[in-house]
Coordinates of C-alpha atoms in Angstrom, one line a residue:
M1 CA 2.9 -11.0 20.4
Q2 CA -0.7 -12.2 21.0
C3 CA -3.6 -10.7 22.8
A4 CA -4.4 -12.0 26.2
P5 CA -7.3 -14.4 26.3
I6 CA -10.7 -12.8 26.8
A7 CA -14.0 -14.3 27.6
I8 CA -16.5 -14.3 24.8
Q9 CA -20.0 -15.7 25.1
A10 CA -22.1 -17.1 22.4
P11 CA -25.3 -15.3 21.4
A12 CA -28.7 -16.5 22.6
V13 CA -29.6 -17.2 19.0
M14 CA -26.9 -18.9 17.0
P15 CA -27.0 -18.7 13.2
T16 CA -27.6 -22.2 11.8
G17 CA -26.2 -23.9 8.7
P18 CA -23.6 -26.4 7.7
C19 CA -20.3 -26.1 9.4
R20 CA -17.8 -28.1 7.5
V21 CA -14.2 -27.9 6.6
P22 CA -13.8 -26.4 3.1
T23 CA -12.0 -28.5 0.6
P24 CA -10.4 -27.6 -2.8
A25 CA -12.9 -27.9 -5.7
P26 CA -11.1 -29.5 -8.6
A27 CA -14.2 -29.3 -10.8
G28 CA -14.9 -25.8 -9.5
H29 CA -17.7 -24.5 -7.3
P30 CA -20.4 -22.8 -9.4
K31 CA -19.3 -19.4 -8.0
L32 CA -15.8 -20.2 -9.3
A33 CA -16.7 -21.3 -12.8
N34 CA -15.3 -18.1 -14.4
V35 CA -11.9 -17.8 -12.7
R36 CA -10.0 -19.9 -15.3
C37 CA -9.7 -18.9 -18.9
P38 CA -7.9 -20.7 -21.8
I39 CA -5.6 -18.3 -23.5
D40 CA -7.5 -18.2 -26.8
E41 CA -10.7 -17.2 -24.9
V42 CA -9.2 -14.1 -23.4
P43 CA -10.9 -11.0 -24.9
E44 CA -8.7 -9.5 -27.6
K45 CA -8.2 -6.1 -25.8
Y46 CA -6.8 -7.8 -22.7
R47 CA -4.5 -10.3 -24.3
L48 CA -0.7 -10.1 -23.6
R49 CA 2.2 -10.8 -25.9
I50 CA 3.4 -13.8 -23.8
P51 CA 6.1 -14.0 -22.6
M52 CA 6.6 -10.3 -21.7
M53 CA 10.3 -9.9 -21.3
Q54 CA 11.6 -7.0 -19.2
D55 CA 15.0 -7.1 -21.0
T56 CA 16.0 -3.6 -20.2
Y57 CA 16.3 -1.7 -16.9
L58 CA 16.6 1.9 -15.8
L59 CA 20.2 2.8 -14.8
N60 CA 21.7 6.3 -14.8
G61 CA 19.0 7.8 -17.0
S62 CA 19.0 5.1 -19.7
M63 CA 17.1 1.9 -20.4
V64 CA 20.1 -0.5 -20.4
P65 CA 19.9 -3.9 -22.1
W66 CA 19.9 -6.8 -19.5
S67 CA 22.2 -9.8 -20.2
G68 CA 21.9 -11.6 -16.9
A69 CA 19.6 -14.2 -15.3
Y70 CA 15.8 -13.7 -15.1
D71 CA 13.0 -14.5 -12.6
N72 CA 9.6 -15.7 -13.8
C73 CA 6.6 -13.6 -13.4
H74 CA 3.4 -15.5 -12.7
S75 CA -0.2 -14.5 -13.2
P76 CA -2.9 -15.9 -10.9
I77 CA -5.1 -16.3 -13.9
C78 CA -4.9 -20.0 -14.9
T79 CA -5.0 -20.4 -18.7
S80 CA -3.7 -23.9 -19.2
Q81 CA -3.5 -27.4 -17.6
N82 CA -0.5 -29.5 -16.8
A83 CA -0.1 -33.2 -17.6
K84 CA -2.2 -34.2 -14.7
G85 CA -5.1 -32.1 -15.9
E86 CA -4.6 -29.5 -13.2
W87 CA -5.0 -25.8 -14.0
V88 CA -1.9 -23.9 -13.2
P89 CA -1.0 -20.2 -12.9
T90 CA 0.4 -18.7 -16.1
V91 CA 4.0 -17.6 -16.5
I92 CA 3.5 -14.3 -18.4
G93 CA 7.0 -13.0 -18.5
K94 CA 10.4 -12.5 -16.9
V95 CA 12.2 -9.7 -15.1
P96 CA 15.9 -9.3 -14.4
S97 CA 17.4 -11.1 -11.3
F98 CA 20.0 -8.7 -10.0
T99 CA 23.3 -9.7 -8.5
E100 CA 25.0 -7.7 -5.8
R101 CA 27.1 -6.0 -8.4
D102 CA 24.0 -4.8 -10.3
A103 CA 22.4 -3.5 -7.2
L104 CA 25.5 -1.5 -6.2
A105 CA 25.7 0.0 -9.7
A106 CA 22.2 1.4 -9.1
L107 CA 23.3 2.8 -5.8
E108 CA 26.4 4.4 -7.3
S109 CA 24.3 6.1 -9.9
C110 CA 22.1 7.5 -7.2
E111 CA 25.1 8.7 -5.3
R112 CA 26.5 10.5 -8.3
A113 CA 23.2 12.2 -9.0
W114 CA 23.0 13.3 -5.3
D115 CA 26.7 14.3 -5.1
S116 CA 26.6 15.1 -1.4
G117 CA 23.6 17.4 -2.1
R118 CA 25.4 19.3 -4.9
G119 CA 23.9 17.4 -7.8
L120 CA 21.7 18.9 -10.5
W121 CA 18.5 17.5 -9.2
P122 CA 18.8 18.3 -5.4
T123 CA 19.8 21.9 -6.3
L124 CA 17.2 22.4 -9.0
P125 CA 14.5 25.0 -8.3
V126 CA 11.3 23.5 -7.0
A127 CA 9.4 24.8 -10.1
K128 CA 11.8 22.9 -12.4
R129 CA 11.3 19.7 -10.4
I130 CA 7.6 20.1 -10.6
E131 CA 7.8 20.7 -14.3
A132 CA 9.8 17.4 -14.8
I133 CA 7.2 15.4 -12.8
E134 CA 4.4 17.0 -14.7
N135 CA 6.0 15.9 -17.9
F136 CA 6.5 12.4 -16.5
T137 CA 2.9 12.2 -15.5
S138 CA 1.7 13.3 -19.0
M139 CA 3.9 10.7 -20.6
M140 CA 2.9 7.9 -18.2
I141 CA -0.8 8.5 -19.0
T142 CA 0.0 7.7 -22.6
R143 CA 1.1 4.2 -21.5
R144 CA -2.1 3.7 -19.4
E145 CA -3.5 0.8 -21.4
E146 CA -0.3 -1.2 -21.2
V147 CA 0.0 -0.7 -17.5
V148 CA -3.7 -1.5 -16.9
R149 CA -3.4 -4.7 -18.9
L150 CA -0.4 -5.8 -16.9
L151 CA -2.2 -4.9 -13.6
M152 CA -5.0 -7.2 -14.6
W153 CA -2.7 -10.1 -15.4
E154 CA -0.1 -9.8 -12.6
I155 CA -2.3 -9.1 -9.6
C156 CA -5.9 -9.2 -11.0
K157 CA -6.7 -5.5 -10.4
N158 CA -9.3 -4.0 -12.6
R159 CA -8.8 -0.8 -14.6
S160 CA -10.3 1.4 -11.9
D161 CA -7.1 0.8 -9.8
F162 CA -4.9 2.8 -12.3
R163 CA -4.7 6.0 -10.2
T164 CA -2.0 7.9 -8.5
H165 CA -1.7 10.8 -6.1
I166 CA 0.7 12.7 -8.4
R167 CA -1.5 15.7 -9.2
D168 CA -2.5 16.2 -5.5
T169 CA 1.2 15.8 -4.5
L170 CA 2.3 18.5 -6.9
D171 CA -0.4 20.9 -5.6
A172 CA 0.7 20.1 -2.0
L173 CA 4.4 20.9 -2.9
K174 CA 3.4 24.2 -4.4
E175 CA 1.5 25.1 -1.3
T176 CA 4.4 24.1 0.9
D177 CA 6.9 26.1 -1.2
R178 CA 4.6 29.2 -1.1
A179 CA 4.6 29.1 2.7
S180 CA 8.4 28.9 2.6
S181 CA 8.9 31.9 0.3
R182 CA 8.8 34.5 3.0
F183 CA 11.2 35.4 5.7
Q184 CA 10.6 35.3 9.5
I185 CA 11.9 37.7 12.0
E186 CA 12.2 36.7 15.7
E187 CA 14.3 38.2 18.5
G188 CA 16.5 40.2 16.2
I189 CA 17.2 37.3 13.8
F190 CA 15.7 36.9 10.4
A191 CA 15.5 33.6 8.6
Q192 CA 14.2 31.7 5.6
I193 CA 13.0 28.2 6.5
R194 CA 12.6 25.7 3.7
R195 CA 12.5 21.9 3.3
A196 CA 15.6 20.3 1.9
P197 CA 16.1 16.7 0.6
L198 CA 17.6 13.9 2.7
G199 CA 19.8 12.2 0.1
V200 CA 19.6 8.7 -1.3
C201 CA 16.3 6.9 -0.8
L202 CA 15.4 3.2 -1.3
C203 CA 11.7 2.9 -2.1
M204 CA 10.0 -0.5 -2.0
G205 CA 6.3 -0.8 -2.9
P206 CA 3.7 -3.5 -2.1
F207 CA 2.2 -6.1 -4.4
N208 CA -1.4 -5.3 -3.7
Y209 CA -1.2 -1.8 -4.9
P210 CA 2.0 -1.9 -6.9
L211 CA 1.4 1.4 -8.8
N212 CA -0.6 3.6 -6.4
E213 CA 1.2 2.7 -3.2
T214 CA 4.6 2.7 -4.7
F215 CA 4.1 6.2 -6.1
T216 CA 2.8 7.3 -2.6
T217 CA 6.5 7.2 -1.5
L218 CA 8.5 7.4 -4.7
I219 CA 7.0 10.5 -6.2
P220 CA 7.2 12.7 -3.0
A221 CA 10.8 11.5 -2.5
V222 CA 11.8 12.5 -6.0
L223 CA 9.9 15.8 -5.9
M224 CA 11.7 16.9 -2.7
G225 CA 15.1 16.6 -4.5
N226 CA 16.2 13.1 -3.3
T227 CA 17.7 10.5 -5.6
C228 CA 15.9 7.1 -5.5
I229 CA 16.5 3.4 -5.9
F230 CA 13.2 1.9 -6.8
K231 CA 12.5 -1.8 -6.2
P232 CA 9.2 -3.2 -7.5
S233 CA 7.5 -5.9 -5.6
K234 CA 8.1 -9.5 -6.8
L235 CA 4.4 -9.6 -7.7
G236 CA 3.6 -6.8 -10.0
S237 CA 7.0 -6.1 -11.5
L238 CA 6.3 -6.2 -15.2
L239 CA 3.8 -3.3 -15.1
H240 CA 6.5 -0.9 -14.2
G241 CA 8.4 -1.5 -17.5
P242 CA 6.5 1.2 -19.5
I243 CA 6.8 3.6 -16.5
L244 CA 10.6 3.2 -16.3
E245 CA 10.9 4.5 -19.8
C246 CA 9.0 7.6 -18.8
F247 CA 11.4 8.2 -15.9
A248 CA 14.3 7.8 -18.3
R249 CA 13.0 10.5 -20.7
C250 CA 11.8 13.0 -18.1
L251 CA 14.4 13.1 -15.3
P252 CA 18.1 13.7 -15.2
P253 CA 20.5 10.7 -15.1
G254 CA 20.6 8.9 -11.8
V255 CA 17.6 10.5 -10.1
V256 CA 15.6 7.2 -10.3
N257 CA 17.3 3.8 -10.7
V258 CA 15.5 0.4 -10.6
V259 CA 16.6 -2.9 -9.0
Y260 CA 15.0 -6.3 -9.2
G261 CA 15.2 -9.5 -7.3
R262 CA 15.5 -10.8 -3.7
L263 CA 19.3 -10.4 -3.5
C264 CA 19.6 -6.7 -4.2
V265 CA 18.4 -5.0 -1.0
A266 CA 20.8 -6.3 1.6
P267 CA 24.0 -5.3 -0.3
I268 CA 22.6 -1.8 -0.8
M269 CA 21.7 -1.3 2.9
K270 CA 25.0 -2.7 4.2
T271 CA 26.9 0.1 2.5
G272 CA 25.3 2.6 4.9
K273 CA 24.8 5.0 2.0
V274 CA 21.0 4.9 2.0
N275 CA 19.6 7.9 3.9
C276 CA 15.9 7.0 3.8
L277 CA 14.0 3.7 3.6
A278 CA 10.5 3.8 2.3
F279 CA 8.8 0.4 2.6
I280 CA 5.2 -0.9 2.5
G281 CA 4.9 -4.5 3.6
S282 CA 5.3 -6.5 6.8
S283 CA 7.0 -5.4 10.0
K284 CA 9.1 -8.5 10.0
V285 CA 10.6 -7.8 6.6
S286 CA 11.1 -4.1 7.4
D287 CA 13.0 -5.0 10.6
G288 CA 15.3 -7.2 8.7
I289 CA 16.0 -4.5 6.1
R290 CA 16.7 -1.9 8.7
K291 CA 19.1 -4.2 10.6
D292 CA 21.3 -4.4 7.6
H293 CA 22.1 -0.7 7.8
P294 CA 25.4 -0.2 9.8
T295 CA 24.2 3.1 11.3
P296 CA 20.4 2.8 11.7
H297 CA 20.2 6.0 13.8
R298 CA 21.0 7.8 10.5
L299 CA 18.4 6.0 8.6
R300 CA 15.0 7.7 8.3
C301 CA 12.3 5.1 7.8
V302 CA 8.9 5.7 6.2
L303 CA 6.9 2.5 6.8
G304 CA 3.4 1.2 6.1
L305 CA 3.1 -2.1 7.9
D306 CA 0.7 -4.7 9.3
A307 CA -2.8 -4.1 10.6
K308 CA -5.7 -6.1 12.1
N309 CA -8.4 -3.4 11.9
P310 CA -11.5 -4.3 13.9
A311 CA -15.1 -3.3 13.5
I312 CA -17.3 -2.8 16.6
V313 CA -21.0 -3.2 15.8
L314 CA -22.9 -1.7 18.7
P315 CA -26.4 -2.9 19.8
C316 CA -27.8 0.5 18.5
A317 CA -26.2 0.0 15.0
D318 CA -28.1 0.3 11.8
V319 CA -27.5 -3.3 10.8
D320 CA -28.1 -2.9 7.1
M321 CA -25.6 0.0 7.0
A322 CA -23.1 -1.9 9.1
V323 CA -23.3 -5.0 6.9
K324 CA -22.9 -3.0 3.7
E325 CA -19.8 -1.3 5.0
C326 CA -18.4 -4.5 6.6
V327 CA -18.7 -6.4 3.3
L328 CA -16.9 -3.6 1.5
G329 CA -14.3 -3.2 4.3
S330 CA -13.5 -6.9 4.6
L331 CA -13.6 -8.0 1.0
S332 CA -12.7 -5.2 -1.4
F333 CA -9.8 -6.6 -3.5
N334 CA -10.2 -10.0 -1.8
G335 CA -9.5 -8.4 1.6
Q336 CA -5.9 -7.9 0.5
R337 CA -5.6 -4.3 1.9
C338 CA -3.8 -3.2 5.0
T339 CA -6.9 -1.1 5.7
A340 CA -9.3 -4.0 5.4
L341 CA -11.6 -4.9 8.3
K342 CA -10.0 -8.1 9.6
L343 CA -12.1 -8.9 12.7
I344 CA -15.8 -7.9 13.3
F345 CA -17.1 -7.6 16.9
V346 CA -20.9 -7.8 16.9
H347 CA -23.1 -7.3 20.0
Q348 CA -25.2 -10.3 21.0
I349 CA -28.4 -8.4 20.5
V350 CA -27.9 -7.9 16.8
A351 CA -25.6 -10.9 16.0
A352 CA -28.2 -13.2 14.4
R353 CA -29.6 -10.5 12.1
F354 CA -26.1 -9.2 11.3
C355 CA -24.8 -12.6 10.3
Q356 CA -27.9 -13.4 8.2
R357 CA -27.5 -10.2 6.3
M358 CA -23.7 -10.7 5.9
V359 CA -24.4 -14.1 4.3
E360 CA -26.9 -12.6 2.0
E361 CA -24.7 -9.7 0.9
V362 CA -21.6 -11.7 0.5
D363 CA -23.5 -14.2 -1.7
K364 CA -24.2 -11.4 -4.1
L365 CA -20.5 -10.8 -4.8
K366 CA -19.3 -12.1 -8.1
V367 CA -16.0 -14.0 -8.4
G368 CA -14.3 -13.8 -11.7
L369 CA -11.5 -12.4 -13.9
P370 CA -10.6 -8.7 -13.6
W371 CA -11.8 -7.7 -17.0
A372 CA -15.3 -9.2 -16.5
E373 CA -18.3 -7.0 -15.8
G374 CA -19.4 -6.7 -12.2
V375 CA -16.6 -8.8 -10.7
S376 CA -15.8 -8.0 -7.0
L377 CA -13.4 -10.9 -6.2
T378 CA -10.6 -12.1 -8.4
P379 CA -7.8 -14.7 -8.3
M380 CA -5.1 -13.9 -5.7
P381 CA -1.5 -13.4 -6.8
E382 CA 0.3 -14.9 -3.8
A383 CA 1.5 -18.5 -4.1
D384 CA -0.5 -20.9 -2.0
K385 CA -2.8 -18.1 -0.7
C386 CA -5.9 -20.3 -0.8
K387 CA -4.1 -23.0 1.1
K388 CA -3.1 -20.6 3.8
M389 CA -6.7 -19.3 4.0
R390 CA -8.0 -22.8 4.4
E391 CA -5.5 -23.5 7.2
L392 CA -6.9 -20.5 9.1
I393 CA -10.5 -21.7 8.5
D394 CA -9.7 -25.3 9.5
D395 CA -8.1 -24.1 12.7
A396 CA -11.1 -22.0 13.6
L397 CA -13.6 -24.8 12.8
S398 CA -11.6 -27.3 14.8
K399 CA -12.0 -25.0 17.8
G400 CA -15.7 -24.3 17.6
A401 CA -16.3 -21.7 15.0
Q402 CA -19.0 -22.0 12.4
L403 CA -18.7 -21.5 8.6
I404 CA -22.1 -19.9 8.2
N405 CA -22.0 -19.4 4.5
A406 CA -20.9 -23.0 3.6
E407 CA -24.1 -23.6 1.7
Q408 CA -23.2 -20.6 -0.5
G409 CA -19.8 -22.0 -1.2
G410 CA -17.9 -20.1 1.5
G411 CA -14.3 -21.3 1.7
Q412 CA -14.4 -23.2 -1.5
C413 CA -11.5 -22.5 -3.8
T414 CA -9.7 -23.3 -7.0
E415 CA -5.9 -22.9 -7.5
T416 CA -5.9 -19.2 -6.9
A417 CA -9.5 -18.0 -6.3
M418 CA -11.7 -18.4 -3.3
V419 CA -15.3 -17.8 -2.3
P420 CA -15.3 -15.6 0.8
A421 CA -15.6 -17.5 4.1
I422 CA -17.7 -16.1 7.0
L423 CA -16.6 -17.5 10.3
F424 CA -19.0 -17.1 13.3
G425 CA -18.1 -17.6 16.9
V426 CA -14.4 -16.7 16.6
T427 CA -12.5 -16.6 19.9
P428 CA -9.0 -15.8 21.1
A429 CA -8.1 -19.5 20.9
M430 CA -8.2 -19.3 17.1
R431 CA -5.4 -18.1 14.9
I432 CA -7.7 -15.9 12.8
F433 CA -8.4 -13.9 16.0
H434 CA -4.8 -12.7 16.1
E435 CA -3.3 -13.1 12.7
E436 CA -3.7 -10.7 9.8
Q437 CA -5.3 -13.0 7.2
F438 CA -4.9 -10.6 4.3
G439 CA -7.5 -12.5 2.3
P440 CA -11.2 -13.3 1.9
V441 CA -12.0 -14.7 5.4
V442 CA -14.4 -12.7 7.5
P443 CA -14.2 -13.6 11.3
I444 CA -17.1 -12.5 13.5
C445 CA -16.7 -12.4 17.2
V446 CA -19.8 -11.9 19.5
Y447 CA -19.6 -9.8 22.6
N448 CA -21.9 -8.9 25.6
S449 CA -19.7 -6.2 27.1
V450 CA -18.0 -3.5 24.9
Q451 CA -14.9 -4.1 27.1
T452 CA -14.3 -7.2 24.9
P453 CA -13.4 -5.3 21.7
L454 CA -11.7 -2.6 23.8
D455 CA -9.4 -5.3 25.4
F456 CA -8.6 -6.7 21.9
I457 CA -7.6 -3.2 20.6
R458 CA -5.6 -2.4 23.7
D459 CA -3.6 -5.7 23.6
S460 CA -3.2 -5.9 19.8
P461 CA 0.3 -5.3 18.4
Y462 CA -1.4 -3.3 15.7
G463 CA -2.9 0.2 15.8
Q464 CA -3.9 1.5 12.4
Q465 CA -7.7 2.0 12.2
L466 CA -11.0 0.7 13.5
A467 CA -14.7 1.2 12.6
I468 CA -17.6 1.9 15.0
F469 CA -21.2 1.2 13.9
G470 CA -23.9 2.7 16.0
T471 CA -26.6 5.4 16.2
N472 CA -26.4 6.4 19.9
P473 CA -24.2 9.5 20.4
T474 CA -23.6 8.7 24.1
E475 CA -22.4 5.1 23.5
I476 CA -20.2 6.3 20.7
A477 CA -18.7 9.2 22.7
H478 CA -17.7 6.8 25.5
L479 CA -15.6 4.8 22.9
V480 CA -14.0 7.6 21.0
D481 CA -11.7 9.1 23.7
P482 CA -9.9 5.8 24.7
L483 CA -9.7 4.5 21.2
A484 CA -8.2 7.7 19.8
N485 CA -5.1 6.8 21.8
Q486 CA -4.9 3.2 20.4
V487 CA -5.4 3.7 16.7
C488 CA -4.8 6.6 14.3
R489 CA -8.2 6.7 12.5
I490 CA -11.7 6.0 13.9
N491 CA -14.3 5.4 11.1
L492 CA -17.8 6.2 12.1
N493 CA -20.4 4.0 10.4
S494 CA -18.0 3.3 7.5
Q495 CA -15.3 0.9 6.5
C496 CA -11.7 1.5 7.3
Q497 CA -10.0 3.2 4.4
R498 CA -7.1 5.4 3.3
G499 CA -8.8 8.3 1.5
P500 CA -9.2 11.2 1.0
D501 CA -5.5 11.4 0.1
T502 CA -5.2 14.7 1.8
F503 CA -6.0 13.1 5.2
P504 CA -3.2 11.6 7.3
F505 CA -2.6 7.9 6.9
T506 CA -0.5 6.3 9.6
G507 CA -0.6 3.9 12.5
R508 CA 0.6 3.1 16.0
K509 CA 2.6 0.1 17.3
D510 CA 3.5 -2.3 14.6
S511 CA 1.4 -0.7 11.9
A512 CA 3.4 2.3 10.7
E513 CA 6.3 4.7 11.1
Q514 CA 5.8 8.2 9.8
T515 CA 2.6 9.6 8.3
L516 CA 1.6 9.5 4.6
S517 CA -0.8 12.0 3.0
V518 CA 0.0 14.1 0.0
S519 CA 1.5 16.8 2.2
D520 CA 2.8 14.6 5.0
A521 CA 4.7 12.5 2.5
L522 CA 6.6 15.6 1.3
R523 CA 7.7 16.2 4.9
C524 CA 8.7 12.6 5.4
F525 CA 11.3 12.9 2.6
S526 CA 12.8 16.2 3.6
I527 CA 14.1 18.1 6.5
R528 CA 13.5 21.7 7.7
T529 CA 16.6 23.7 6.9
L530 CA 17.1 27.4 7.3
L531 CA 19.4 30.4 6.6
A532 CA 19.5 32.7 9.6
A533 CA 21.3 36.0 10.2
K534 CA 21.3 38.9 12.7
H535 CA 19.0 41.6 11.6
N536 CA 21.6 44.3 10.7
P537 CA 22.4 46.4 7.6
L538 CA 25.2 44.2 6.4
N539 CA 23.3 41.0 6.5
I540 CA 20.2 42.6 5.0
Q541 CA 22.4 43.9 2.1
I542 CA 23.9 40.5 1.5
V543 CA 20.6 38.6 1.4
T544 CA 18.9 41.3 -0.7
S545 CA 21.7 41.1 -3.2
I546 CA 21.5 37.3 -3.5
L547 CA 17.7 37.5 -3.9
H548 CA 17.8 40.3 -6.4
N549 CA 20.5 38.6 -8.6
R550 CA 18.8 35.2 -8.2
Q551 CA 22.1 33.6 -7.1
S552 CA 20.5 30.8 -5.0
T553 CA 17.8 28.3 -5.4
F554 CA 17.5 27.7 -1.7
L555 CA 17.4 31.4 -0.7
S556 CA 14.5 32.6 -2.9
T557 CA 11.3 34.4 -2.6
D558 CA 9.8 33.1 -5.8
F559 CA 6.1 32.4 -5.4
L560 CA 4.8 29.4 -7.3
L561 CA 1.4 29.8 -8.9

């Protein structure tokens, strides 16, 4: 689906500068001089033992030796040259390539642990589940340096990206359970209402945040008493090896099982035995996965999907503030975030100044390797990502856009890294106006009437977030009410973002299904369930006896501290 064409006029003062099609830079643009690194020049503390072989996998509570085929794991960091003298991404290791039989063995293990809701884990008291995840967290932290090193090599994240929501999620579960520890009495009926698990969950995380975002769904699903099949992303698989060992040591057999490879998901879904799908990625892929389930009406889906988050820079905007936030919002982690700003609407009155300041600020960003000091942009892990970005740039330039930071190297690239490109004069005729670029290309669209960005947002297939930059309360107020019914978060004078993690994170249209925050995620992976009885002496005596003798984990007034 594409937006209907809209009229966009050029500003009275057009930014000037070279407007040429970017080409690969075999010798490397000066900004890209530090994105390749011969293996013997890698700092000692960041070196890997190459190849890293994931030769065991988590099945039924044990790390089982793998004897089948493997898939290569590539790093976007180029450490060597081929026979033609071309720098090439590094093969840093291998992970198992599951067959259908291997995938179904993982599902069978989850089913046994679930045991129609009668298994050890789904019937364990909440306090015991919390204790197990606390032990897991403590053990995982001892493996931090291994995971950080692999994060750097596999997807070029720096060490600041090793973070999870686990502690906050544990606190949220305690609060939820405290609220459920009391009985309610209505219309002569008393009841205890609690949250119960759903069953077997399939959790699939994204490559751009393979630890943080994967745990956003996996940990709440496990905490609520479900059993889980965990599939790491193809990019960012090795870093989960040390973590799987922690799961094996801290959780009962079958609570978490891992699967690898592109062939494992369809056989699992086709059995119809998955009760919940948690997936972060594209809507196209999620639709295909869901269609494999024979009874999709029984499948709960927790989905974080596509986005094309726009920014609206009003004529009353503080331009310096807007530029600062738009640079962060569009280029943090190379723009490879679903929350990234992916189209910037700038009013004609401030367009020239805004563009000039954008060029200046983007030029300050350092491109390099993830362990280098002060680096903002790193090599990108997806195969041919630079080529795809250049295709979007070329398309826009051929239809009248300007590459306004060409003199600063904008759009130049090596095999896996790219200097951010700022495109000015973007219109609906260009692919970049509609497509989610998920990379370091910043499209700027000039408008005279605020109806222009409003039409884009209304017609967009996406509805996650947007950002408004301005200082006039009246102008901003006129935008808030209609836009609140188009997206799920309006950011005022700040970039689009996820945090704080206690805030709801969701989207409309093709952007999401269900809501994720540390408390909302717990609700996603559970269902409200209650024991109810007429308020008479017999029922009171029965329930009191069960509570007094602690004969049930569901029916309980224990208060977690």
